[in-house]
Coordinates of C-alpha atoms in Angstrom, one line a residue:
Chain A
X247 CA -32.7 18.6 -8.4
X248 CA -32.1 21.2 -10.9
X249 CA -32.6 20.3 -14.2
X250 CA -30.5 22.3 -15.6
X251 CA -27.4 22.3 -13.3
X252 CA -23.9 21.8 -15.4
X253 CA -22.5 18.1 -15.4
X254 CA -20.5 17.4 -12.8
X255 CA -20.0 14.0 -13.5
X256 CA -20.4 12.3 -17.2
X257 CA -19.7 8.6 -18.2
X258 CA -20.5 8.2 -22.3
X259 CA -21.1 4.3 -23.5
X260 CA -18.4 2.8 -20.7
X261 CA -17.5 -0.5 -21.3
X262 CA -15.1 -2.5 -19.0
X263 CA -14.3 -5.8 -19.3
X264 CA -11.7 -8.3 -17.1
X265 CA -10.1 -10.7 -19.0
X266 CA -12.9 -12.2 -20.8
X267 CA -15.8 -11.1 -18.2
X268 CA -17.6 -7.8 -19.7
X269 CA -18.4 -6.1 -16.4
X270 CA -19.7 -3.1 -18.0
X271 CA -21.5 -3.5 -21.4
X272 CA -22.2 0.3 -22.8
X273 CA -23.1 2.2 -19.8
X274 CA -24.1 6.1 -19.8
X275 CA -24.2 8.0 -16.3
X276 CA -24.4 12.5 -15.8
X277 CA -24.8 13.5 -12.5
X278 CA -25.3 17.1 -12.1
X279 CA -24.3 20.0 -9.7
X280 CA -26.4 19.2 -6.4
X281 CA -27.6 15.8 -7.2
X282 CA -27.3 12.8 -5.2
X283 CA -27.5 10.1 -7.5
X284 CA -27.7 5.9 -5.8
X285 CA -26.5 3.6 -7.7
X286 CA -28.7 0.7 -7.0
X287 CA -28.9 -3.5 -8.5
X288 CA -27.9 -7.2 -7.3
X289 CA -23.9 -7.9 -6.8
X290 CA -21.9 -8.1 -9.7
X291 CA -23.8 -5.7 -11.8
X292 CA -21.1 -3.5 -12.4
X293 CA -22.1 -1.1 -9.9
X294 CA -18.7 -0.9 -7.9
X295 CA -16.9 -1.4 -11.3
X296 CA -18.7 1.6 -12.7
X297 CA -17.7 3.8 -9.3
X298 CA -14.0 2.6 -10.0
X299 CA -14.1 3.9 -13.2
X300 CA -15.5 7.3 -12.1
X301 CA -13.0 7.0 -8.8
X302 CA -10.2 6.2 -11.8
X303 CA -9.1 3.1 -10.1
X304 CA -10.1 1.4 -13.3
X305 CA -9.4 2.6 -16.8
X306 CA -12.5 1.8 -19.2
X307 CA -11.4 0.1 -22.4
X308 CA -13.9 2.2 -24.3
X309 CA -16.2 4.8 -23.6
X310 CA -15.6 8.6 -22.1
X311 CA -15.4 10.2 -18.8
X312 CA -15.9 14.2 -18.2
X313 CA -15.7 15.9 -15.1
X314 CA -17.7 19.0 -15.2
X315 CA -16.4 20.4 -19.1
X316 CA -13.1 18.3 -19.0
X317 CA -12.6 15.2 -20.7
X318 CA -10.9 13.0 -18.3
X319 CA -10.8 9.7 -21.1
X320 CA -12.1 9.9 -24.4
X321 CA -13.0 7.6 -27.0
X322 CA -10.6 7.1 -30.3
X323 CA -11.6 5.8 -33.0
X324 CA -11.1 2.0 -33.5
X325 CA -11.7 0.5 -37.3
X326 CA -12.0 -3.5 -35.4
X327 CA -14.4 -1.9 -33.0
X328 CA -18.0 -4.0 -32.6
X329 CA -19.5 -3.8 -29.3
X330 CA -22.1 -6.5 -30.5
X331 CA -19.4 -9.3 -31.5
X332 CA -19.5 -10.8 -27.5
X333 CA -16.7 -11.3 -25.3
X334 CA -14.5 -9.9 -27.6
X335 CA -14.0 -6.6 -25.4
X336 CA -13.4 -2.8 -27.5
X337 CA -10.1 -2.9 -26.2
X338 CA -8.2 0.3 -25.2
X339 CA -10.6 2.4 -27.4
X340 CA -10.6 4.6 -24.5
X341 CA -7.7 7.7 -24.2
X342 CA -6.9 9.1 -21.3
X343 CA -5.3 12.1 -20.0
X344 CA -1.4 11.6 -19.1
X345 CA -0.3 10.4 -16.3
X346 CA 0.6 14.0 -14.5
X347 CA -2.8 15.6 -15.6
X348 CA -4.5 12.6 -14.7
X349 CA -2.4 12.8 -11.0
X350 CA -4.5 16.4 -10.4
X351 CA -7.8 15.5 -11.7
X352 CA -8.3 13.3 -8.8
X353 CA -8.3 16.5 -7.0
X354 CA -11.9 16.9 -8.0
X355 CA -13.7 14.1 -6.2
X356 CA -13.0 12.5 -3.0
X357 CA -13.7 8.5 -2.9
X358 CA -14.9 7.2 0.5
X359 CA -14.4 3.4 0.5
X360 CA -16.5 0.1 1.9
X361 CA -13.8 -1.0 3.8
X362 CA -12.6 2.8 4.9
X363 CA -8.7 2.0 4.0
X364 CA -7.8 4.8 6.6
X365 CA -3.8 5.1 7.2
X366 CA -3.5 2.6 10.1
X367 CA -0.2 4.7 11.0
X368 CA -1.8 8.0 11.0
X369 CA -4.0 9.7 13.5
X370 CA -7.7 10.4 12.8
X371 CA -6.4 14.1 12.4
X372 CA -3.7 13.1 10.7
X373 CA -5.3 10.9 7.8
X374 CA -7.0 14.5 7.0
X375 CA -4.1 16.5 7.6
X376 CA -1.3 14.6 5.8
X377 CA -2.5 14.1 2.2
X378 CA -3.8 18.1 2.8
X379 CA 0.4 18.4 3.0
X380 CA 1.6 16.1 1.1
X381 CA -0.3 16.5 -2.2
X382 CA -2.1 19.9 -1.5
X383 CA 1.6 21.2 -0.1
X384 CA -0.9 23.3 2.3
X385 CA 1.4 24.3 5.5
X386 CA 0.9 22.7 8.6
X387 CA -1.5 25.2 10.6
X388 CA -3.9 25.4 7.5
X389 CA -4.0 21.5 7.0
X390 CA -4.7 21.3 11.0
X391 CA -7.4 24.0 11.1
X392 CA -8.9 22.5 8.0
X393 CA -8.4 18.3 10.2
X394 CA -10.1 19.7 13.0
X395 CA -13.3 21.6 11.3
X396 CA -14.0 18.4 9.5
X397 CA -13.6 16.3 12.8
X398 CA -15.9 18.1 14.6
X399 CA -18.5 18.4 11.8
X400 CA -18.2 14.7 11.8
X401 CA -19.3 14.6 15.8
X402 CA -15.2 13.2 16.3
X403 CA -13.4 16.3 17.4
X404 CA -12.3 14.7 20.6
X405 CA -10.8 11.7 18.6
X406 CA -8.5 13.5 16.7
X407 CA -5.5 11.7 18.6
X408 CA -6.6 8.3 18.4
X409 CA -5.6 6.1 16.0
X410 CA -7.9 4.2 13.3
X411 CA -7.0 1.0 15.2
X412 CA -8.9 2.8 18.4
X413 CA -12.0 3.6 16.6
X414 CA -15.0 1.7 15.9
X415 CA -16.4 1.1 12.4
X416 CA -18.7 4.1 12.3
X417 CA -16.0 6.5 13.8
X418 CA -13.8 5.5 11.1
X419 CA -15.8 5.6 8.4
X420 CA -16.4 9.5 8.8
X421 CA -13.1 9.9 9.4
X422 CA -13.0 8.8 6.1
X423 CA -15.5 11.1 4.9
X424 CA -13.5 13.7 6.7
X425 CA -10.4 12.8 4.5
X426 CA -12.5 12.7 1.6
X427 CA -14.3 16.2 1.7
X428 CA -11.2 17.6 3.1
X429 CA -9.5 19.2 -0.1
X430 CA -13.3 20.5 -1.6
X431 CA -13.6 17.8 -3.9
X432 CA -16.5 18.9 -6.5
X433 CA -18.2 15.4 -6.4
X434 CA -18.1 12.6 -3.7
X435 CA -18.3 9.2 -4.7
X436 CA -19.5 6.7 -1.7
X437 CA -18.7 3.2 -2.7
X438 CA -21.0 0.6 -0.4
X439 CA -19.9 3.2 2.6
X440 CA -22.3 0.9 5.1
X441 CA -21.9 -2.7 4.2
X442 CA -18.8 -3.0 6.4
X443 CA -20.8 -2.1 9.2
X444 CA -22.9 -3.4 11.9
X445 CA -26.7 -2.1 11.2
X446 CA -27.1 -0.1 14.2
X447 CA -24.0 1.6 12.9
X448 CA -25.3 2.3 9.5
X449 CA -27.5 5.2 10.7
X450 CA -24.8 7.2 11.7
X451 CA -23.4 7.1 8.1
X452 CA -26.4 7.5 6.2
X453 CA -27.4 10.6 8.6
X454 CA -24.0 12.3 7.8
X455 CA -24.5 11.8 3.9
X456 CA -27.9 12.9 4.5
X457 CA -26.5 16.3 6.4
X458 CA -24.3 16.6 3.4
X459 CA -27.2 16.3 0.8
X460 CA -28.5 19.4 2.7
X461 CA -25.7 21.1 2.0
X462 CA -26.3 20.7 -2.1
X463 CA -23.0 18.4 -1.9
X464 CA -23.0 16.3 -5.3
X465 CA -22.8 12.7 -4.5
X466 CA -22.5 9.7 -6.6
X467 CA -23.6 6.7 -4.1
X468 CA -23.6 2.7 -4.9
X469 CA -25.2 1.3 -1.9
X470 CA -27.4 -1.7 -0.9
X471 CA -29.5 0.9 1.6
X472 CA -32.9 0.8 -1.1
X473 CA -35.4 3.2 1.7
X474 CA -31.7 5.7 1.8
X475 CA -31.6 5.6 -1.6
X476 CA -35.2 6.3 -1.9
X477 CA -35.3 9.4 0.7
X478 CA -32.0 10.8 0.1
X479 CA -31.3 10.4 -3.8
X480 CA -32.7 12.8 -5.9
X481 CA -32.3 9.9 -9.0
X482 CA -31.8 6.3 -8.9
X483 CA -29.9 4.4 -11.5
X484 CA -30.4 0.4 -12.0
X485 CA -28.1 -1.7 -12.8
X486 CA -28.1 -5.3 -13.9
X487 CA -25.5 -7.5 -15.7
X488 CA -23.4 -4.8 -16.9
X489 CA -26.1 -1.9 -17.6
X490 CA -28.4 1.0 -16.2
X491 CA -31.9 -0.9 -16.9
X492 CA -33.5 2.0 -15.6
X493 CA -33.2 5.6 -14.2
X494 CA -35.5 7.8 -12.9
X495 CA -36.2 10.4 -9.8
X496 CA -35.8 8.1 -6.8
X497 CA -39.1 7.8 -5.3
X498 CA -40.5 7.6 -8.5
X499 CA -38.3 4.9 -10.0
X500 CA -38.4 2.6 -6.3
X501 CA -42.1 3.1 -5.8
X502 CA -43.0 2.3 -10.1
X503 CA -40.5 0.4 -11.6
X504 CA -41.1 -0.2 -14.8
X505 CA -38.1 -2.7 -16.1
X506 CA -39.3 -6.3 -14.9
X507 CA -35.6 -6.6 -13.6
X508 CA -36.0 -3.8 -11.4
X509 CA -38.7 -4.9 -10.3
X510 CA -37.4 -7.8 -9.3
X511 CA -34.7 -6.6 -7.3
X512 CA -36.6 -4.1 -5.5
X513 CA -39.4 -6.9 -4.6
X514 CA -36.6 -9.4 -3.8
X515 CA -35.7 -7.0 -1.3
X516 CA -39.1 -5.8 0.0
X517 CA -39.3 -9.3 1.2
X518 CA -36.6 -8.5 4.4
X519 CA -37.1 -4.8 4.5
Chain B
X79 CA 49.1 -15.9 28.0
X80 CA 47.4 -14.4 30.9
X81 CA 43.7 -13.7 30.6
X82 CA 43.5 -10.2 29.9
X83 CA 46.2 -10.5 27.1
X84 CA 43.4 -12.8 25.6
X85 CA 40.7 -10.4 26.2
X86 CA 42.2 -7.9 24.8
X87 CA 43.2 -9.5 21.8
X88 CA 39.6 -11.1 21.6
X89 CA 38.2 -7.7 22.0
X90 CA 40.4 -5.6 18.9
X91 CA 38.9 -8.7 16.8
X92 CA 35.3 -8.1 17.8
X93 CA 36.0 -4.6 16.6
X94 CA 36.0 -6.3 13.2
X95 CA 33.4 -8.9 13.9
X96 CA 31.3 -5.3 14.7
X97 CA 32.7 -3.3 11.7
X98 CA 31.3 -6.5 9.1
X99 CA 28.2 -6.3 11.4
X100 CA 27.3 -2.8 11.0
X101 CA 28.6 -2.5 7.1
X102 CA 26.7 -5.2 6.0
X103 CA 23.1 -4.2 7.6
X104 CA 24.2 -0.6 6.6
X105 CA 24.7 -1.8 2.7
X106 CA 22.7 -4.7 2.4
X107 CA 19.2 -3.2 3.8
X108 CA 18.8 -0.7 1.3
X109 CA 19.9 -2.8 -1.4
X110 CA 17.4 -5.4 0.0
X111 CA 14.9 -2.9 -0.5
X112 CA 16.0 -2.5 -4.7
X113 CA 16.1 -6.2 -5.2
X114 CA 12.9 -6.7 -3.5
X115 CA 11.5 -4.0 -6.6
X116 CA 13.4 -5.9 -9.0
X117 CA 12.3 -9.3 -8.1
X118 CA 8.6 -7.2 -8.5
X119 CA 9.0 -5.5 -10.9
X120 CA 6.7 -6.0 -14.4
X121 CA 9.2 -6.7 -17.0
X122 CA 9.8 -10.5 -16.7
X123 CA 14.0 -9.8 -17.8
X124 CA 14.5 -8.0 -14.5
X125 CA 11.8 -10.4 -12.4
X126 CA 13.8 -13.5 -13.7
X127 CA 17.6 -12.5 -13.0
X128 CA 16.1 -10.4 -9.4
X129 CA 14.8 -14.2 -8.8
X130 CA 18.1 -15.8 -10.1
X131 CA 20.4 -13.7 -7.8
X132 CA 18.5 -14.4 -4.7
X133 CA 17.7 -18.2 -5.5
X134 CA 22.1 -18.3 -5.6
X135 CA 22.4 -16.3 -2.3
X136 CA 20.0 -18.7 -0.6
X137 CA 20.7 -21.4 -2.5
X138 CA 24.7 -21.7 -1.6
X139 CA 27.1 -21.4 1.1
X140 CA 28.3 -17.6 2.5
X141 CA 31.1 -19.0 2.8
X142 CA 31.3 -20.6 -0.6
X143 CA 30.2 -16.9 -2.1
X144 CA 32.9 -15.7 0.3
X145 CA 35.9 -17.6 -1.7
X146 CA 34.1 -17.2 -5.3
X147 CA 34.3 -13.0 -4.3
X148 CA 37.3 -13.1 -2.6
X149 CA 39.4 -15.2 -5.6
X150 CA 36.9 -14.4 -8.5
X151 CA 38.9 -11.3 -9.3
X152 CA 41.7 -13.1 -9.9
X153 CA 41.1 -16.6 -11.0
X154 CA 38.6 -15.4 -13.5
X155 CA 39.7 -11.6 -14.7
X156 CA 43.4 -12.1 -13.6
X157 CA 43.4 -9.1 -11.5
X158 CA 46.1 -9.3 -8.8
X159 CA 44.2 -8.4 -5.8
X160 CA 45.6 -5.4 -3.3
X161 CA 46.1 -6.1 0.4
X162 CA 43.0 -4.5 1.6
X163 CA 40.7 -6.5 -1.0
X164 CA 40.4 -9.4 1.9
X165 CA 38.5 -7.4 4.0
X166 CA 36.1 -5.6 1.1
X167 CA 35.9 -8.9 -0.6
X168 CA 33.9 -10.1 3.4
X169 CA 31.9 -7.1 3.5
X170 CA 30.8 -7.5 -0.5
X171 CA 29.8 -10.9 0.0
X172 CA 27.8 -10.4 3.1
X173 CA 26.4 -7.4 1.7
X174 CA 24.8 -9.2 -1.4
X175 CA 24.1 -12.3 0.4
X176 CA 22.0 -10.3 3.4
X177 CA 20.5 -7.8 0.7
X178 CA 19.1 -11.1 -0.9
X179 CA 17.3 -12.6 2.4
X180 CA 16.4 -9.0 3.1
X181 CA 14.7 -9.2 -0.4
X182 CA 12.8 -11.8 0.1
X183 CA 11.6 -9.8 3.7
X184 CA 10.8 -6.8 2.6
X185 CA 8.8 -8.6 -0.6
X186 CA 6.5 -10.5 2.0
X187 CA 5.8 -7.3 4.0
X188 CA 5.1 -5.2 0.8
X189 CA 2.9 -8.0 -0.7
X190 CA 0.8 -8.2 2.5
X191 CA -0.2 -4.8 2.9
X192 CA -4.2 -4.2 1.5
X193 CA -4.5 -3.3 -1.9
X194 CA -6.9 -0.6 -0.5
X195 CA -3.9 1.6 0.9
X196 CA -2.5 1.7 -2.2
X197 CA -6.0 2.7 -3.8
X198 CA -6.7 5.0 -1.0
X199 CA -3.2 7.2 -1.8
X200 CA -3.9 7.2 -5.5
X201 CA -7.7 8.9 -5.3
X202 CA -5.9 11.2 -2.3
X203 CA -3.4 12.3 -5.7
X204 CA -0.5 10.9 -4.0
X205 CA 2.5 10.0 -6.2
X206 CA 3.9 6.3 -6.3
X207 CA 7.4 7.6 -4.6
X208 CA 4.6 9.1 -1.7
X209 CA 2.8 6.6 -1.6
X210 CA 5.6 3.9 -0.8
X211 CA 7.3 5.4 1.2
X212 CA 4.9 7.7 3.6
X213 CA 2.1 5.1 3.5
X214 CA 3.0 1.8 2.5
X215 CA 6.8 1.5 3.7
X216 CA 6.1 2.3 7.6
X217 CA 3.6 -0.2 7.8
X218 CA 5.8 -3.1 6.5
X219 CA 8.7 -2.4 8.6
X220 CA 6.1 -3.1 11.4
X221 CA 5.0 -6.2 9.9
X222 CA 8.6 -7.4 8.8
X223 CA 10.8 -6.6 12.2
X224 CA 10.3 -9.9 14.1
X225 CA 12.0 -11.2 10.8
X226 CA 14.2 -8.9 10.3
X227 CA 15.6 -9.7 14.1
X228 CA 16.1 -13.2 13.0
X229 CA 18.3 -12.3 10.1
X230 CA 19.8 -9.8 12.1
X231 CA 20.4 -12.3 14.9
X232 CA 22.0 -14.6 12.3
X233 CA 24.5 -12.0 11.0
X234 CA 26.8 -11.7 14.6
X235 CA 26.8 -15.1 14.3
X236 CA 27.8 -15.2 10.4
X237 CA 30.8 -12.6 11.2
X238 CA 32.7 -15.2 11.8
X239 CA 32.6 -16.7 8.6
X240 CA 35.2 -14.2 7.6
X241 CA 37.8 -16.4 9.3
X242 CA 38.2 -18.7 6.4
X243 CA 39.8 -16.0 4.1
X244 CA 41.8 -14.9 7.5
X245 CA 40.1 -11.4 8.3
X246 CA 41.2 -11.1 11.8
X247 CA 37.9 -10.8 13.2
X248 CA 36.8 -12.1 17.2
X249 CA 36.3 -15.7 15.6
X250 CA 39.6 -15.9 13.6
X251 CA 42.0 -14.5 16.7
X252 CA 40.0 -17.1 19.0
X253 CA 41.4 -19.8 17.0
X254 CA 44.8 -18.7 16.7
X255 CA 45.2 -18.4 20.2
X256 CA 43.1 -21.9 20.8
X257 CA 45.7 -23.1 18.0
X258 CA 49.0 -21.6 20.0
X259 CA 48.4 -21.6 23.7
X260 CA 46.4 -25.3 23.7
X261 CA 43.3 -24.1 25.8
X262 CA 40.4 -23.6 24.8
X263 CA 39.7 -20.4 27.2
X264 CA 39.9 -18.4 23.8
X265 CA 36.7 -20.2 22.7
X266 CA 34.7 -19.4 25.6
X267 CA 35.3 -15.8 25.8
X268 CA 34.3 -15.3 22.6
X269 CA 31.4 -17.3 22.7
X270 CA 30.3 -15.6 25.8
X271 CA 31.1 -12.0 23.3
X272 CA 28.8 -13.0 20.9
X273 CA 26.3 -14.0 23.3
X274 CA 25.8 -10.6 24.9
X275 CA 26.5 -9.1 21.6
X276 CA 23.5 -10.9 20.7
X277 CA 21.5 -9.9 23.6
X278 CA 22.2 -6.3 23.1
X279 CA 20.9 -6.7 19.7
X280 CA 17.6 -8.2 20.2
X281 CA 17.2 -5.6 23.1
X282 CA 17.7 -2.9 20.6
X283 CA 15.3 -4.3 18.2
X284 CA 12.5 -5.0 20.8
X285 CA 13.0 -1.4 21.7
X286 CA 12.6 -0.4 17.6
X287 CA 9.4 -3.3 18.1
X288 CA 7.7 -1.4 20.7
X289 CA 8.1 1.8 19.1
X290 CA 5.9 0.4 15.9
X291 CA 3.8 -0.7 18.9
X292 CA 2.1 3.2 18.8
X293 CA -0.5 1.2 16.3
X294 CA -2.4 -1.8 15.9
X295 CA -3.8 -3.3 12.8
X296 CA -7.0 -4.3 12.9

């Protein structure tokens, strides 16, 4: 990592809360230009939550979001506003861009889900292709040539025609990737991109993100995969019941934990790794 | 009467039955698609009469909501109806009552698709407009066709509904010339017409099936 790379990605004292569960409890996150940062912790740590936030699926009720120098949601200020009084969440603290600007600034990461969510009625070329059309208005040949280069850096060139339905787990999932990196997103968010698949399958994902590390591509990554994490991140975040514990340079922070929590978790897992 | 006198009668009144056929599915199956939004939509006002209009439609007799359209204008705004209101006044009440079955249709199919389509088009920058209708609305037509055959099935044989305020379509010319020649030959022929009317229907709609069939969801 470079240490002094700009921000690509910054998340200020996030909280997030549903109904009267606080899923994130004051959580701060940068990632920087080249970085592949994991996301790491046990289930319902806020992990996911936190990516949703970043991904925009979710709106944070306080706390700020910046990509790169632009402030995506920032935080107003609220007289009521006690982070320490319990379940009462900060409500809507958080402002966000309108709803047009905020339309465009998805343009600047690409979001490749657990469960793929590929367009069942679309072709593997055409799930690149079409939102390249539709929201990019790039013309047909363009949107094609741009389908097919991904494809076949994704080893699926010769399944451009078939249909999601037709693939296997693995081959969808990096046509998923494929639709993700297609309009040059600056920052790729991977949320739990193997736990839908079989193990042996899990390699093939993991070796792509791995190809794309090479290639200085900034990636934001919640996964379960604690050796990936360790080899491919450059840092490692914690999380546990709503915050980062602990962040550090990934082989570093998995080999020395120092929170207990971490700890933990990582020895938890040792025990089936 | 000879036979082909009947026929032929039989046949002009299909041309209605046909006419109410294709009217109604071409006004009610849009409109379906509005009420379905309104009977989802967030402000409880428009969620509560959406659910109110359709829980009437189901909840009563076409041919009830047939008399209350076809005399409402008058016995309840005094409005002196013109000649050709009988045959608006049939195609206004099938239109609402199919657009509220419809409704209820397409509501099933939009609720069923995966949340994850929807979340996939918004990070993707797709509008709402794009979203419905180039991701979301080609995948429920596949789910909701086998229904929509049913209803669709249903309406040849609710045509003849019109009858009991005297549109002279296949139903109501059967029975005047059941009434007047005292054989029931009338009957049979036009039974037999809806029959194959029928079975060209579901063989259209299999067809429209089998296209969706390009697919599979997994």
């Amino acid at each position: 990592m470079l240490p002094d790379a700009p921000c690509v990605l910054e998340i200020k004292d996030a909280y997030k809360g549903f109904g009267t569960v606080e899923v994130l409890k004051g959580v701060s996150l940068s990632v920087h230009e080249g970085e592949v940062v994991a996301l790491i912790g046990s289930s319902g740590g806020g992990k996911s939550t936190l990516l949703r936030c970043a991904s925009l699926l979710e709106r944070l009720d306080s706390g700020e979001i910046y990509f790169a120098d632009r402030a995506i949601a920032k935080s107003a200020e609220v007289s009521d506003f006690t982070p320490e009084a319990g379940a009462a969440n900060p409500r809507s603290s958080s402002i966000y861009l309108p709803k047009k600007e905020l339309r465009s600034a998805r343009a600047f990461f690409g979001l490749v889900f657990q469960n793929f969510n590929l367009f069942p009625h679309y072709t593997a070329l055409r799930n690149i292709t079409e939102p390249l059309m539709a929201v990019e208005k790039m013309d047909n040949k363009a949107a094609e040539a741009r389908g097919v280069e991904l494809l076949t850096k994704m080893g699926l060139a010769e399944k451009a025609d078939a249909y999601p339905f037709q693939l296997s787990g693995g081959q969808q999932q990096r046509v998923a990737i494929a639709r993700a990196l297609a309009p040059s997103p600056k920052i790729l968010y991977f949320d739990e991109p193997t736990s839908a698949l079989d193990p042996e399958i899990t390699a093939e994902i993991l070796k792509i993100i791995r190809d794309l590390a090479a290639e200085n591509m900034t990636m934001l990554i919640v996964t379960h995969e604690i050796n990936f994490a360790r080899n491919v991140a450059d840092r490692v975040a914690f999380m546990d019941q709503g915050l980062i514990l602990e962040t550090g340079f990934a082989k570093e922070l998995i080999d020395n934990p120092t929170n207990e929590r971490t700890r933990a978790f990582l020895s938890k897992l040792g025990d089936n790794d | 009467m000879s036979l082909e006198t009947m026929v032929s009668m039989l046949l002009e009144g299909s041309l209605t039955s046909l006419t109410i056929f294709a009217l109604t599915l071409i006004g009610a199956l849009p409109l379906g698609l509005v009420v379905a939004f309104g009977r989802m939509a967030k402000n409880p006002l428009i969620r509560g009469i959406t659910w109110f209009y359709i829980s009437i439609m189901r909840g009563t007799p076409l041919m009830l909501q047939l008399f209350v359209v076809y005399f409402g204008p008058y016995y309840l705004l005094g409005i002196q109806s013109s000649p050709d209101w009988r045959f608006t006044a049939v195609i206004t009440a099938f239109i609402i009552n199919y657009a509220a079955y419809f409704a209820e249709i397409y509501r099933g199919g939009i609720e069923s698709i995966d949340r994850g389509q929807y979340e996939a088009a918004e990070v993707l920058e797709y509008s709402s407009l794009q979203t419905f209708f180039l991701i979301i609305l080609p995948q429920v037509i596949k789910r909701i066709l086998p229904s929509l055959t049913n209803e669709v099935i249903t309406l040849i044989k609710d045509t003849s509904l019109a009858f009991v305020i005297s549109v002279s379509e296949m139903f109501t010319v059967a029975k005047a010339i059941v009434a007047a020649q005292k054989t029931m030959v009338a009957f049979g022929i036009a039974a037999l017409f809806y029959y194959i009317f029928n079975a060209i229907v579901s063989f259209i709609m299999g067809r429209i099936e089998r296209i969706f069939d390009f697919y599979k969801e997994d």
